[in-house]
Amino acid sequence: MLVTFSVSYVAYGRYLSQFVGLDDSRETPAHKYQDGQEYVPAKKPVLLGHHYSSIAGGAPVVGPITAALVWGWVPAVLWVAIGNPLLGAVHDFVSLSSSLRHEGKSIGYIIGEYVGERGKDMLLWFAFLLTILVVAVFALVIGVVLNAYPSAATASLLYVTLAFVFGVWLYQLNLPFSVGTIVFVGGVFASVWVGIQYPLAIVPGDYPAGTTVLFESTPFFVPSLLESANIGAWVLVMLVYGGAASVLPVWMLLQPRDYLSSFLLYAGVGGSLLAVIVGTLITGMGTDAVHPETGAQLTLDITTGAWYGFLGQGGPLAEMLPLMPLFPLLFLTIACGTISGFHSLVSSGTTAKQLNKETDARLIGYGGMLAEGLLAAVALCAVTVVAIPASSGGIGLALPNFATGGGAILTALGIPFEYAAPFMALVLASFLLTSMDTAVRLGRYMLEEIVGTPETPVEEYAANRYVNTSIIALVAFFLLGSGRWEDLWTLFGGANQLLASLALLTGTVWLANWSESKQLISTGGPMALMGFITVIGLTWTGLYQILGGRLLGITADAETTLLGQASAVVQIAIIAVLIGLALSLFKIGYDNMRTARRTGGGVAADVTSDDD
């Protein structure tokens, strides 16, 4: 996979850079509209850190691990290895490049330039609904991580605090960047040790010895999610944090935090890949790396099945999950890591507003997605080594396999297992924190673009950054009410992949209107493939899993609580709205491309080259 991704970056990445005509002589939106709030030019390593941290959330960990235990590791590896450079990296790069040529505006604004306000509003509503799903899913995963690893909770709080101080160091005190990097990156890694010494939980529960518990009893307003009040408490804390972080200027928390977290991510991903090579060829795993359930010595031998069948009925999760046909559900289960529509929101929502030079887009857009594919590869390595099918299934798969398995792999480099596993838990938490509050910020952007210039009191409230972030957090929390992780994850994956197809549609429409001689295969092929797969996948999820299972009790146990039933109805409604919006946008976009190709007209969007 390393070889495949490297060749793709050098060859296909260079071709795409020439294809869209990246030119450093053009002034980027970050310089043109610099305001100290949203448009802030960033150094390439800082922006790469933000972008990579924002896109590499929990999805490229949870998705591949789940897929490997449902269908086997072979189909999971193939989808990541082939789909990432040909679909996902293209999607991210084109989303970033098109936003650069449209003043750093979102994909909704861009498609509106070519198909009108109706298409713009439809895509913005679609993106807004997805951001709510992202916030809900990632807040839940963070809650599970911090509940299972109280040491990661302490380390995460310290890491956010260090990021805030680093922002002041850089932008208010104007102190040296290189010195600050050494001091604060060192502080982030030291926080792992502090976390191990002083683990933290919010409400009483079953924790390691020495854990500090903030409340002696569970407050009445704290819900129990996945049968844990502590998970519910952390979810509430994360939703409040996400809302607060999303309204702060990007220099105050977003840029410095994501830059610092990138070192955690590089160390976790790069260290794990190096450890696999070193451990396989030289050292093997450390003797302190033992299986958490059996106590057996772990090795780098593959313990996960290569193929569990088309319906996954031969795998360890067969009795925990409903029927899971590989087509189309593999492509929804592994979203991030291969292709993710959420990345188009990051690329056109925050990254394009901070790009210092146009040519930086190749490394940050195309290269950043390849790096996320490597994270998916690390997750697959971890699950094949440990292969723990959690008794609860679903989200419970991510932690024991990524944190424990990844920690076991790191022992090949001589790192003690007692430090390596909490470190990998912090790596996972840092992915999730950055993605979640970036999603809240992006949701705020979407709603503000939908409202436009407020003309009524209701619109003024909707455009208010504090009000709309509260709306996002409340709706996200409501979606978690059923606790059915497998349905929420599939819904998130389907919506995410469908938005990826719509983002590719936006890029294709842009290219078609740029020049009638532009080839549209690079974006149009992935667009058609993902659109077809995800419409089928969402339909399966809505009819088979949610309607047939949770509401009618035919394919699974029916919901028994009012909150669970209401959540199921809302999820079905969201699926129907998403499919309806997507099909309408495909029709509008296709008509526009046909017209542009027939007449040779269209807006060139500030481009100067018609080279193919």
Short mmCIF file of C-alpha atoms in Angstrom, two decimals, residues 1-9 81 269-270 273-274 277 370-371 373-374 377:
data_model
loop_
_atom_site.label_atom_id
_atom_site.label_comp_id
_atom_site.label_asym_id
_atom_site.label_seq_id
_atom_site.Cartn_x
_atom_site.Cartn_y
_atom_site.Cartn_z
CA MET A 1 0.00 0.00 0.00
CA LEU A 2 2.91 2.37 0.73
CA VAL A 3 4.27 1.78 -2.77
CA THR A 4 0.87 2.19 -4.43
CA PHE A 5 0.15 5.43 -2.62
CA SER A 6 3.62 6.86 -3.32
CA VAL A 7 3.35 6.17 -7.05
CA SER A 8 -0.16 7.64 -7.12
CA TYR A 9 0.99 10.85 -5.40
CA ALA A 81 -5.79 0.31 -1.58
CA VAL A 269 0.42 5.93 12.09
CA GLY A 270 4.08 6.08 11.08
CA LEU A 273 3.72 0.93 10.16
CA LEU A 274 7.42 0.98 11.08
CA ILE A 277 8.09 -3.92 9.41
CA LEU A 370 -3.44 9.15 1.06
CA ALA A 371 -2.21 9.65 4.64
CA GLY A 373 -5.55 5.64 3.88
CA LEU A 374 -2.44 4.72 5.84
CA ALA A 377 -4.07 0.36 6.99
#
